[in-house]
Amino acid sequence: MKRLASRLTPNVKKQPRVTLNQMVFATSAIIYQLLVTLNRSSLLLPRERTLTTHGIFPTVQERNKIESIPVFYNVYVANQSDHERVQSLVGEQLSYLQSFHRPVYVHTIGHEISIPNTTLLGHHVNASELVTLHSLWEYCQEHPQQKVVYLHSKGSYHPSKENDHMRQLLTMGALSEECAIQTDNVVSNVCSYRFSPYPHPHTPGNMWLAHCSYVNKLLEPFIFDNDMIAVEARLVYARGVHPSCVGSERFAAEHWIHSHPTVKPSDLYSNAYFAWGYQGLAEYQPGDFEWKLAPRYHMYDWPTGCKYSDLAHRLKEYRLLYNMTPRGDWWGWNFWLGPSDRPHWSDQPRKRRRQHQKQMRQQREAANSTQDSNRKEERQQQEQAATATQ
């Protein structure tokens, strides 16, 4: 009977018992695979300005992975009477240094000043930020895998409450752990407290962290300064356009780091009321910093008072400086045209792109002509009113 029963009983293998650890592991694997799938699919979607691709708060493991990042510091002291004030300003900025910010290379300009625990690269009676940017650029030529920080003593020439607030934000942003970790040259290659596309791509106040592999693509700073004067002369047709509108002359140093079409900017400042200059700038408050790809806001809604800040001018400047047209992942396509228009613009043959540029130029010139005629009418009305009162 036992033999017969064994023949009639299905030959089912005894299943091993599943432990709690195995169940947890299997569930975790499923969740992980789901997240990987979602992340891959998200890469196919157009990037929104508010997209956050990394965690905001660095983990202990991420902090430990940060290698030393050299800092290039430009310090200006007008005269002996300013020495004590600037010394205090320098101490404030260097207090934000992290343990991985080393060494600190310094160029001093004007009156001599001694800064402990730094390496003096040179002292200059008369110079500009370009001397320090040149040293940073030279360093990157020999260390393409490094990251570098640029600082300067903002407010040492023009002391003001606004400059104090901006200096604090600039320094904290450039020396932040978020910028040090997220600037990996894949997602972002330049990070600061604020990136602004207007009136030209720049960080207001000009302090930042950058990856050397990107810096190596830039023109040498003194050459860039000269070339921007040529760009201004060739592209700016109207007389009286201020150099700050195009990033030339003394504003070239501020424009330099974001001047290449392969720049991948990111920033930290979450204040939507500040775009450039000082308008809307406020003193730093805890919670103001949140790392995101830039530009994070539709800053073209803010009036600049500048001509030649549009897409057509930006593309012409890229061709004159670097003989390049931006790739499809350039930040400017989404900013000026939107995600849906970006492929239409960047993937069209050159003839179609030129036709589009011509249409945009005609629209801009028509708008400028209308604006000029309105101003002329206003002046005539003011003159008539002044004549009537006499």
Tab-separated table of C-alpha atoms in Angstrom:
chain	number	residue	atom	x	y	z
A	1	MET	CA	0.000	0.000	0.000
A	2	LYS	CA	2.799	2.378	0.859
A	3	ARG	CA	4.395	1.699	-2.537
A	4	LEU	CA	1.071	2.316	-4.307
A	5	ALA	CA	0.510	5.522	-2.368
A	6	SER	CA	3.955	6.747	-3.257
A	7	ARG	CA	3.251	6.124	-6.938
A	8	LEU	CA	-0.094	7.951	-6.820
A	9	THR	CA	1.295	10.970	-4.890
A	10	PRO	CA	2.584	13.738	-7.204
A	11	ASN	CA	6.343	14.113	-7.194
A	12	VAL	CA	6.428	17.609	-5.716
A	13	LYS	CA	9.726	18.875	-4.352
A	14	LYS	CA	9.590	20.302	-0.901
A	15	GLN	CA	9.939	24.084	-1.114
A	16	PRO	CA	12.459	25.647	1.288
A	17	ARG	CA	11.090	28.078	3.821
A	18	VAL	CA	11.593	31.746	2.951
A	19	THR	CA	13.170	33.662	5.772
A	20	LEU	CA	12.341	37.239	6.698
A	21	ASN	CA	15.774	38.463	5.539
A	22	GLN	CA	15.241	36.881	2.129
A	23	MET	CA	11.855	38.575	1.790
A	24	VAL	CA	13.349	41.954	2.682
A	25	PHE	CA	16.209	41.460	0.240
A	26	ALA	CA	13.837	40.475	-2.588
A	27	THR	CA	11.578	43.457	-1.927
A	28	SER	CA	14.564	45.816	-1.871
A	29	ALA	CA	15.788	44.417	-5.179
A	30	ILE	CA	12.394	45.030	-6.790
A	31	ILE	CA	12.251	48.606	-5.479
A	32	TYR	CA	15.817	49.269	-6.634
A	33	GLN	CA	15.057	47.977	-10.133
A	34	LEU	CA	11.942	50.155	-10.268
A	35	LEU	CA	13.939	53.249	-9.282
A	36	VAL	CA	16.593	52.493	-11.892
A	37	THR	CA	13.887	52.179	-14.556
A	38	LEU	CA	12.309	55.470	-13.509
A	39	ASN	CA	15.684	57.247	-13.527
A	40	ARG	CA	16.473	55.938	-16.993
A	41	SER	CA	13.120	57.021	-18.352
A	42	SER	CA	13.531	60.482	-16.826
A	43	LEU	CA	16.700	60.993	-18.840
A	44	LEU	CA	14.591	60.870	-21.998
A	45	LEU	CA	12.413	63.770	-20.914
A	46	PRO	CA	13.271	67.440	-21.543
A	47	ARG	CA	14.992	68.986	-18.559
A	48	GLU	CA	12.917	71.485	-16.613
A	49	ARG	CA	14.621	74.453	-14.969
A	50	THR	CA	13.536	73.321	-11.503
A	51	LEU	CA	14.850	69.763	-11.840
A	52	THR	CA	16.958	68.559	-8.911
A	53	THR	CA	19.160	65.634	-9.853
A	54	HIS	CA	21.028	65.090	-6.601
A	55	GLY	CA	20.363	65.165	-2.896
A	56	ILE	CA	20.756	68.526	-1.237
A	57	PHE	CA	22.568	67.456	1.912
A	58	PRO	CA	25.926	65.696	1.382
A	59	THR	CA	26.328	62.374	3.135
A	60	VAL	CA	29.333	61.475	5.273
A	61	GLN	CA	30.605	59.218	2.483
A	62	GLU	CA	30.340	62.070	-0.036
A	63	ARG	CA	32.229	64.427	2.262
A	64	ASN	CA	35.011	61.891	2.678
A	65	LYS	CA	35.337	61.538	-1.105
A	66	ILE	CA	36.007	65.256	-1.652
A	67	GLU	CA	39.638	65.741	-2.592
A	68	SER	CA	41.531	68.946	-1.944
A	69	ILE	CA	40.199	71.897	-3.947
A	70	PRO	CA	42.571	74.851	-4.414
A	71	VAL	CA	41.213	78.359	-3.928
A	72	PHE	CA	42.396	81.340	-5.991
A	73	TYR	CA	41.799	84.554	-4.074
A	74	ASN	CA	42.015	88.113	-5.460
A	75	VAL	CA	42.442	90.765	-2.718
A	76	TYR	CA	42.386	94.533	-3.247
A	77	VAL	CA	43.433	97.138	-0.667
A	78	ALA	CA	43.189	100.771	-1.752
A	79	ASN	CA	45.535	102.305	0.831
A	80	GLN	CA	46.872	102.074	4.374
A	81	SER	CA	43.691	103.485	5.908
A	82	ASP	CA	41.693	100.596	4.382
A	83	HIS	CA	44.079	97.924	5.655
A	84	GLU	CA	42.274	97.068	8.894
A	85	ARG	CA	38.828	96.976	7.272
A	86	VAL	CA	39.974	94.716	4.433
A	87	GLN	CA	41.869	92.485	6.872
A	88	SER	CA	38.587	91.903	8.720
A	89	LEU	CA	36.774	91.300	5.422
A	90	VAL	CA	39.375	88.713	4.389
A	91	GLY	CA	39.079	86.946	7.742
A	92	GLU	CA	35.312	86.753	7.299
A	93	GLN	CA	35.617	85.174	3.851
A	94	LEU	CA	38.289	82.665	4.845
A	95	SER	CA	36.196	81.575	7.836
A	96	TYR	CA	33.935	79.764	5.337
A	97	LEU	CA	36.773	77.520	4.108
A	98	GLN	CA	36.147	73.776	4.473
A	99	SER	CA	38.872	71.299	5.384
A	100	PHE	CA	39.225	70.280	1.712
A	101	HIS	CA	39.807	73.869	0.501
A	102	ARG	CA	43.578	73.857	0.221
A	103	PRO	CA	45.868	75.434	-0.692
A	104	VAL	CA	44.724	79.059	-0.934
A	105	TYR	CA	46.602	81.023	-3.624
A	106	VAL	CA	46.503	84.819	-3.389
A	107	HIS	CA	47.143	87.799	-5.642
A	108	THR	CA	47.119	91.143	-3.808
A	109	ILE	CA	46.542	94.488	-5.527
A	110	GLY	CA	47.153	98.038	-4.305
A	111	HIS	CA	48.431	98.308	-0.741
A	112	GLU	CA	50.262	95.204	0.504
A	113	ILE	CA	48.497	92.916	2.958
A	114	SER	CA	49.632	89.749	4.729
A	115	ILE	CA	47.182	86.819	4.850
A	116	PRO	CA	48.178	83.882	7.109
A	117	ASN	CA	48.019	80.281	5.880
A	118	THR	CA	47.942	81.253	2.215
A	119	THR	CA	50.409	81.187	-0.689
A	120	LEU	CA	51.142	84.586	-2.232
A	121	LEU	CA	51.446	84.295	-6.012
A	122	GLY	CA	52.117	87.968	-6.604
A	123	HIS	CA	51.565	91.558	-5.523
A	124	HIS	CA	50.564	94.241	-8.033
A	125	VAL	CA	50.319	97.986	-7.589
A	126	ASN	CA	47.804	98.211	-10.441
A	127	ALA	CA	45.956	95.174	-11.785
A	128	SER	CA	42.527	93.578	-12.123
A	129	GLU	CA	40.895	90.242	-11.351
A	130	LEU	CA	42.364	88.926	-14.591
A	131	VAL	CA	45.746	88.258	-12.942
A	132	THR	CA	44.159	85.810	-10.497
A	133	LEU	CA	41.910	84.272	-13.144
A	134	HIS	CA	45.005	83.756	-15.291
A	135	SER	CA	46.719	81.825	-12.473
A	136	LEU	CA	43.593	79.695	-12.038
A	137	TRP	CA	43.469	79.046	-15.803
A	138	GLU	CA	47.169	78.080	-15.840
A	139	TYR	CA	46.647	75.691	-12.926
A	140	CYS	CA	43.812	73.958	-14.769
A	141	GLN	CA	45.980	73.432	-17.846
A	142	GLU	CA	48.193	71.170	-15.731
A	143	HIS	CA	45.435	69.646	-13.546
A	144	PRO	CA	42.468	68.892	-15.848
A	145	GLN	CA	40.780	66.535	-13.349
A	146	GLN	CA	40.812	69.056	-10.500
A	147	LYS	CA	38.177	71.481	-9.272
A	148	VAL	CA	39.020	75.094	-8.439
A	149	VAL	CA	37.384	77.931	-6.511
A	150	TYR	CA	37.609	81.616	-7.377
A	151	LEU	CA	37.073	84.286	-4.694
A	152	HIS	CA	37.738	88.001	-4.479
A	153	SER	CA	37.426	90.618	-1.751
A	154	LYS	CA	34.132	92.119	-2.912
A	155	GLY	CA	33.378	95.336	-1.058
A	156	SER	CA	37.011	96.211	-0.419
A	157	TYR	CA	36.789	98.973	-3.053
A	158	HIS	CA	33.156	100.040	-2.508
A	159	PRO	CA	32.077	99.300	1.077
A	160	SER	CA	28.294	99.044	1.399
A	161	LYS	CA	25.614	96.959	3.078
A	162	GLU	CA	24.575	95.513	-0.297
A	163	ASN	CA	28.150	94.424	-1.035
A	164	ASP	CA	28.388	92.833	2.415
A	165	HIS	CA	25.261	90.751	1.734
A	166	MET	CA	26.407	89.768	-1.741
A	167	ARG	CA	29.925	88.884	-0.556
A	168	GLN	CA	28.499	86.554	2.090
A	169	LEU	CA	26.260	84.766	-0.432
A	170	LEU	CA	29.016	84.561	-3.043
A	171	THR	CA	31.595	83.162	-0.624
A	172	MET	CA	29.246	80.678	1.034
A	173	GLY	CA	28.115	79.431	-2.366
A	174	ALA	CA	31.568	78.993	-3.894
A	175	LEU	CA	32.878	77.245	-0.759
A	176	SER	CA	29.787	75.094	-0.157
A	177	GLU	CA	29.864	71.311	0.089
A	178	GLU	CA	26.973	71.168	-2.379
A	179	CYS	CA	29.028	72.845	-5.116
A	180	ALA	CA	32.085	70.730	-4.298
A	181	ILE	CA	30.124	67.484	-4.643
A	182	GLN	CA	27.729	68.260	-7.500
A	183	THR	CA	30.294	69.797	-9.876
A	184	ASP	CA	31.278	66.485	-11.444
A	185	ASN	CA	31.656	67.737	-15.057
A	186	VAL	CA	28.769	65.468	-16.111
A	187	VAL	CA	25.710	67.116	-14.605
A	188	SER	CA	27.366	70.474	-13.839
A	189	ASN	CA	30.785	72.033	-14.434
A	190	VAL	CA	30.305	75.484	-12.808
A	191	CYS	CA	28.506	76.123	-9.511
A	192	SER	CA	27.786	79.334	-7.601
A	193	TYR	CA	25.141	80.975	-5.457
A	194	ARG	CA	23.350	82.354	-8.555
A	195	PHE	CA	23.694	81.924	-12.319
A	196	SER	CA	22.011	84.590	-14.434
A	197	PRO	CA	21.604	84.429	-18.236
A	198	TYR	CA	20.992	88.184	-18.390
A	199	PRO	CA	22.256	90.559	-19.529
A	200	HIS	CA	25.000	88.032	-20.347
A	201	PRO	CA	25.723	84.613	-18.770
A	202	HIS	CA	27.419	85.316	-15.439
A	203	THR	CA	27.399	84.933	-11.664
A	204	PRO	CA	26.543	88.351	-10.185
A	205	GLY	CA	29.585	89.266	-8.107
A	206	ASN	CA	31.817	86.604	-9.719
A	207	MET	CA	32.729	83.883	-7.199
A	208	TRP	CA	32.297	80.233	-8.103
A	209	LEU	CA	33.605	76.662	-8.206
A	210	ALA	CA	34.450	75.091	-11.577
A	211	HIS	CA	35.820	71.857	-13.003
A	212	CYS	CA	39.206	72.281	-14.683
A	213	SER	CA	38.274	70.149	-17.686
A	214	TYR	CA	35.734	72.857	-18.528
A	215	VAL	CA	38.039	75.768	-17.645
A	216	ASN	CA	40.547	74.377	-20.141
A	217	LYS	CA	38.070	75.058	-22.951
A	218	LEU	CA	37.940	78.766	-22.139
A	219	LEU	CA	40.079	81.430	-23.732
A	220	GLU	CA	42.949	82.649	-21.585
A	221	PRO	CA	41.451	85.500	-19.483
A	222	PHE	CA	43.537	88.348	-20.956
A	223	ILE	CA	42.856	87.112	-24.496
A	224	PHE	CA	39.157	86.834	-23.656
A	225	ASP	CA	39.181	90.420	-22.393
A	226	ASN	CA	40.582	91.658	-25.717
A	227	ASP	CA	38.292	89.451	-27.795
A	228	MET	CA	35.193	90.703	-25.982
A	229	ILE	CA	36.091	94.252	-27.022
A	230	ALA	CA	36.141	93.003	-30.619
A	231	VAL	CA	32.807	91.228	-30.094
A	232	GLU	CA	31.334	94.421	-28.696
A	233	ALA	CA	32.561	96.423	-31.684
A	234	ARG	CA	31.266	93.895	-34.214
A	235	LEU	CA	27.910	92.876	-32.726
A	236	VAL	CA	26.718	95.933	-30.861
A	237	TYR	CA	25.448	98.146	-33.628
A	238	ALA	CA	23.811	100.874	-31.534
A	239	ARG	CA	25.956	103.534	-29.910
A	240	GLY	CA	25.913	103.999	-26.175
A	241	VAL	CA	25.407	100.346	-25.131
A	242	HIS	CA	27.056	99.911	-21.730
A	243	PRO	CA	29.808	97.239	-21.432
A	244	SER	CA	27.855	95.609	-18.588
A	245	CYS	CA	25.174	94.666	-21.129
A	246	VAL	CA	27.536	92.479	-23.163
A	247	GLY	CA	30.166	91.476	-20.590
A	248	SER	CA	33.098	93.436	-21.990
A	249	GLU	CA	35.832	95.712	-20.611
A	250	ARG	CA	35.789	95.600	-16.789
A	251	PHE	CA	32.798	93.227	-16.893
A	252	ALA	CA	34.700	90.631	-18.941
A	253	ALA	CA	36.097	88.987	-15.791
A	254	GLU	CA	32.547	88.342	-14.586
A	255	HIS	CA	31.422	86.961	-17.960
A	256	TRP	CA	34.485	84.740	-18.549
A	257	ILE	CA	33.626	81.557	-16.614
A	258	HIS	CA	30.189	81.144	-18.264
A	259	SER	CA	31.264	82.276	-21.742
A	260	HIS	CA	31.647	78.835	-23.383
A	261	PRO	CA	28.708	77.010	-25.038
A	262	THR	CA	29.497	73.774	-23.146
A	263	VAL	CA	28.980	75.341	-19.713
A	264	LYS	CA	26.603	73.395	-17.439
A	265	PRO	CA	25.712	75.910	-14.740
A	266	SER	CA	24.144	75.158	-11.376
A	267	ASP	CA	23.360	77.405	-8.429
A	268	LEU	CA	22.134	77.438	-4.835
A	269	TYR	CA	20.163	80.601	-4.077
A	270	SER	CA	16.430	79.851	-3.883
A	271	ASN	CA	15.352	83.520	-3.685
A	272	ALA	CA	13.140	84.042	-6.751
A	273	TYR	CA	13.230	87.832	-6.349
A	274	PHE	CA	16.933	88.141	-7.166
A	275	ALA	CA	18.250	87.740	-10.699
A	276	TRP	CA	21.266	90.058	-11.141
A	277	GLY	CA	22.738	93.304	-9.868
A	278	TYR	CA	21.452	94.093	-6.377
A	279	GLN	CA	17.691	94.291	-6.921
A	280	GLY	CA	15.921	91.770	-4.702
A	281	LEU	CA	19.116	90.722	-2.925
A	282	ALA	CA	18.608	89.962	0.763
A	283	GLU	CA	20.777	88.878	3.664
A	284	TYR	CA	21.341	85.124	3.846
A	285	GLN	CA	18.858	83.143	5.913
A	286	PRO	CA	19.085	79.439	6.838
A	287	GLY	CA	17.313	77.437	4.155
A	288	ASP	CA	18.123	79.876	1.329
A	289	PHE	CA	20.471	77.405	-0.393
A	290	GLU	CA	19.107	74.522	-2.483
A	291	TRP	CA	21.265	73.062	-5.264
A	292	LYS	CA	19.656	72.929	-8.704
A	293	LEU	CA	20.607	73.117	-12.335
A	294	ALA	CA	20.466	76.636	-13.702
A	295	PRO	CA	18.848	78.814	-14.787
A	296	ARG	CA	16.127	77.897	-12.321
A	297	TYR	CA	13.834	80.867	-13.012
A	298	HIS	CA	12.319	82.526	-16.074
A	299	MET	CA	14.528	85.569	-15.662
A	300	TYR	CA	13.609	86.945	-19.078
A	301	ASP	CA	10.507	88.324	-17.372
A	302	TRP	CA	12.808	90.815	-15.597
A	303	PRO	CA	13.624	93.992	-17.584
A	304	THR	CA	17.353	94.490	-18.131
A	305	GLY	CA	17.457	97.811	-19.943
A	306	CYS	CA	20.037	96.180	-22.232
A	307	LYS	CA	19.932	95.465	-25.919
A	308	TYR	CA	21.667	92.420	-27.394
A	309	SER	CA	20.806	90.054	-24.544
A	310	ASP	CA	18.777	87.670	-26.678
A	311	LEU	CA	19.371	84.236	-28.184
A	312	ALA	CA	20.606	85.538	-31.531
A	313	HIS	CA	23.339	87.627	-29.892
A	314	ARG	CA	24.383	84.728	-27.662
A	315	LEU	CA	24.802	82.378	-30.641
A	316	LYS	CA	26.791	84.978	-32.598
A	317	GLU	CA	29.105	85.562	-29.655
A	318	TYR	CA	29.785	81.824	-29.357
A	319	ARG	CA	30.737	81.668	-33.022
A	320	LEU	CA	33.024	84.687	-32.818
A	321	LEU	CA	34.779	83.602	-29.613
A	322	TYR	CA	34.922	79.827	-29.991
A	323	ASN	CA	33.693	79.101	-33.534
A	324	MET	CA	31.029	76.825	-32.030
A	325	THR	CA	27.263	76.341	-32.013
A	326	PRO	CA	25.774	74.937	-28.786
A	327	ARG	CA	24.836	71.260	-28.647
A	328	GLY	CA	21.317	70.007	-28.036
A	329	ASP	CA	21.820	69.845	-24.254
A	330	TRP	CA	22.809	73.534	-23.950
A	331	TRP	CA	20.952	75.351	-21.150
A	332	GLY	CA	19.921	78.195	-23.473
A	333	TRP	CA	17.619	76.142	-25.699
A	334	ASN	CA	15.181	75.457	-22.884
A	335	PHE	CA	15.557	78.953	-21.477
A	336	TRP	CA	14.777	80.913	-24.645
A	337	LEU	CA	12.780	78.441	-26.700
A	338	GLY	CA	11.363	75.879	-24.268
A	339	PRO	CA	11.757	72.075	-24.258
A	340	SER	CA	9.368	71.547	-27.176
A	341	ASP	CA	11.190	74.006	-29.458
A	342	ARG	CA	14.742	72.946	-28.589
A	343	PRO	CA	14.994	69.953	-30.981
A	344	HIS	CA	13.318	71.984	-33.748
A	345	TRP	CA	16.025	74.632	-33.444
A	346	SER	CA	19.165	72.625	-32.785
A	347	ASP	CA	18.489	69.760	-35.213
A	348	GLN	CA	17.566	71.827	-38.273
A	349	PRO	CA	20.036	72.394	-41.122
A	350	ARG	CA	22.126	75.538	-40.996
A	351	LYS	CA	19.986	77.255	-43.650
A	352	ARG	CA	16.838	76.834	-41.552
A	353	ARG	CA	18.635	78.067	-38.435
A	354	ARG	CA	19.797	81.177	-40.306
A	355	GLN	CA	16.251	81.863	-41.462
A	356	HIS	CA	15.059	81.561	-37.887
A	357	GLN	CA	17.843	83.886	-36.705
A	358	LYS	CA	16.901	86.418	-39.403
A	359	GLN	CA	13.286	86.421	-38.255
A	360	MET	CA	14.356	86.906	-34.643
A	361	ARG	CA	16.693	89.760	-35.632
A	362	GLN	CA	13.915	91.490	-37.566
A	363	GLN	CA	11.570	91.147	-34.604
A	364	ARG	CA	14.219	92.554	-32.275
A	365	GLU	CA	15.001	95.483	-34.573
A	366	ALA	CA	11.294	96.262	-34.928
A	367	ALA	CA	10.897	96.218	-31.156
A	368	ASN	CA	13.947	98.462	-30.714
A	369	SER	CA	12.643	100.859	-33.374
A	370	THR	CA	9.291	101.090	-31.602
A	371	GLN	CA	11.034	101.681	-28.299
A	372	ASP	CA	13.219	104.423	-29.797
A	373	SER	CA	10.228	106.158	-31.380
A	374	ASN	CA	8.358	106.037	-28.073
A	375	ARG	CA	11.316	107.618	-26.317
A	376	LYS	CA	11.509	110.288	-29.010
A	377	GLU	CA	7.826	111.112	-28.534
A	378	GLU	CA	8.312	111.293	-24.764
A	379	ARG	CA	11.221	113.721	-25.192
A	380	GLN	CA	9.168	115.889	-27.553
A	381	GLN	CA	6.272	115.949	-25.094
A	382	GLN	CA	8.636	116.882	-22.261
A	383	GLU	CA	10.169	119.669	-24.369
A	384	GLN	CA	6.715	120.989	-25.289
A	385	ALA	CA	5.644	120.885	-21.647
A	386	ALA	CA	8.805	122.712	-20.606
A	387	THR	CA	8.239	125.352	-23.309
A	388	ALA	CA	4.621	125.836	-22.214
A	389	THR	CA	5.633	126.474	-18.599
A	390	GLN	CA	8.128	129.184	-19.558
